[in-house]
XYZ file of C-alpha atoms in Angstrom:
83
model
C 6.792 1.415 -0.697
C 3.309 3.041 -0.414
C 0.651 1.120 -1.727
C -1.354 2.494 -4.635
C -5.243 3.463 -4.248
C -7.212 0.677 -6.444
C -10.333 1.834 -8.196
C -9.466 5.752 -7.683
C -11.721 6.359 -10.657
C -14.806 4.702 -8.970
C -13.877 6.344 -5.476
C -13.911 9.665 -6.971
C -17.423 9.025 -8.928
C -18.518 7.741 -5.603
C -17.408 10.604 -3.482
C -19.125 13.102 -6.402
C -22.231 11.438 -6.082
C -22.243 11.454 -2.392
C -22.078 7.383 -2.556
C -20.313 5.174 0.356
C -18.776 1.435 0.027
C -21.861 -0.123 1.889
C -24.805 1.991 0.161
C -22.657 0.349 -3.354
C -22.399 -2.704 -2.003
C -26.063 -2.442 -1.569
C -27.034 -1.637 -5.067
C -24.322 -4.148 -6.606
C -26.361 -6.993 -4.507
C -23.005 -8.213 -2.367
C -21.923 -8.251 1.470
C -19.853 -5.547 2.344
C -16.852 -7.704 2.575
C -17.121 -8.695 -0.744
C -17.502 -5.017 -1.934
C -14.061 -4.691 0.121
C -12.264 -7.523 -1.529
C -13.164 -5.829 -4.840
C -12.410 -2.176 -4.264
C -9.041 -3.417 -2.683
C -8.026 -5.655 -5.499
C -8.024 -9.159 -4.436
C -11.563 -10.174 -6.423
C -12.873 -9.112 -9.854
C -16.168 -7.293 -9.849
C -19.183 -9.665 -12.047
C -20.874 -8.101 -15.249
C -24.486 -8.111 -12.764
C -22.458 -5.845 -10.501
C -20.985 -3.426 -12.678
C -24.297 -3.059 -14.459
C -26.081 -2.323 -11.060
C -23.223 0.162 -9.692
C -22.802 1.903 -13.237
C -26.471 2.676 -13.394
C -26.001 3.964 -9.902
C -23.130 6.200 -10.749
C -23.892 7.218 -14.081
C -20.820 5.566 -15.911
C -21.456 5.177 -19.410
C -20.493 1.436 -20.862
C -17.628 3.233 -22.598
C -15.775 3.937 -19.546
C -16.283 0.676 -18.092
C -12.758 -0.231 -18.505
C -11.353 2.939 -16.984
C -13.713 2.189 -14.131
C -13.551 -1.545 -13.526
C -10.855 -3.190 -15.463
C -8.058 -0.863 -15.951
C -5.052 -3.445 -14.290
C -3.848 -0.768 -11.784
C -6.963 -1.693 -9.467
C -5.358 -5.477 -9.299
C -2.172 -4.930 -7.682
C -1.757 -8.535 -6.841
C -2.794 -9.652 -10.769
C 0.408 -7.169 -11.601
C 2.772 -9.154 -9.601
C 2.170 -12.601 -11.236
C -0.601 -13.769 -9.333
C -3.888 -14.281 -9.692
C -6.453 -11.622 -7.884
């Protein structure tokens, strides 16, 4: 079975605003490797870093969910265990 994309929402808002992983990583204030544990899944993003990467991106608070919490970015969390 394929695996699914996590955090297509915030890849496509990155790709609009002509954004990569590392220049986000920048702005959230966190190693590149951490930015890849949390667009792959395995670690939650902190309020801080949202904040940072939402100002960046334009993402109104409303949509923060959509964006950052919506459970199909935490494949592992959806199998019983803990991201």
């Amino acid at each position: 079975m394929k695996a699914k994309m996590t955090f297509a929402e915030l890849r496509c808002c990155m790709i609009r605003k002509n954004i990569n992983q590392s220049e986000l990583a920048e702005v959230a204030g966190i190693a590149d490797a951490t930015m890849t544990d949390r667009m792959a899944g395995r670690s939650y993003f902190r309020v801080d870093e949202i904040t940072r990467i939402a100002k960046l991106l334009d993402i109104p608070e409303s949509e923060y969910y959509r964006f950052f919490f919506a459970s199909e970015n935490y494949p592992s969390a959806q199998r019983g265990h803990s991201a």
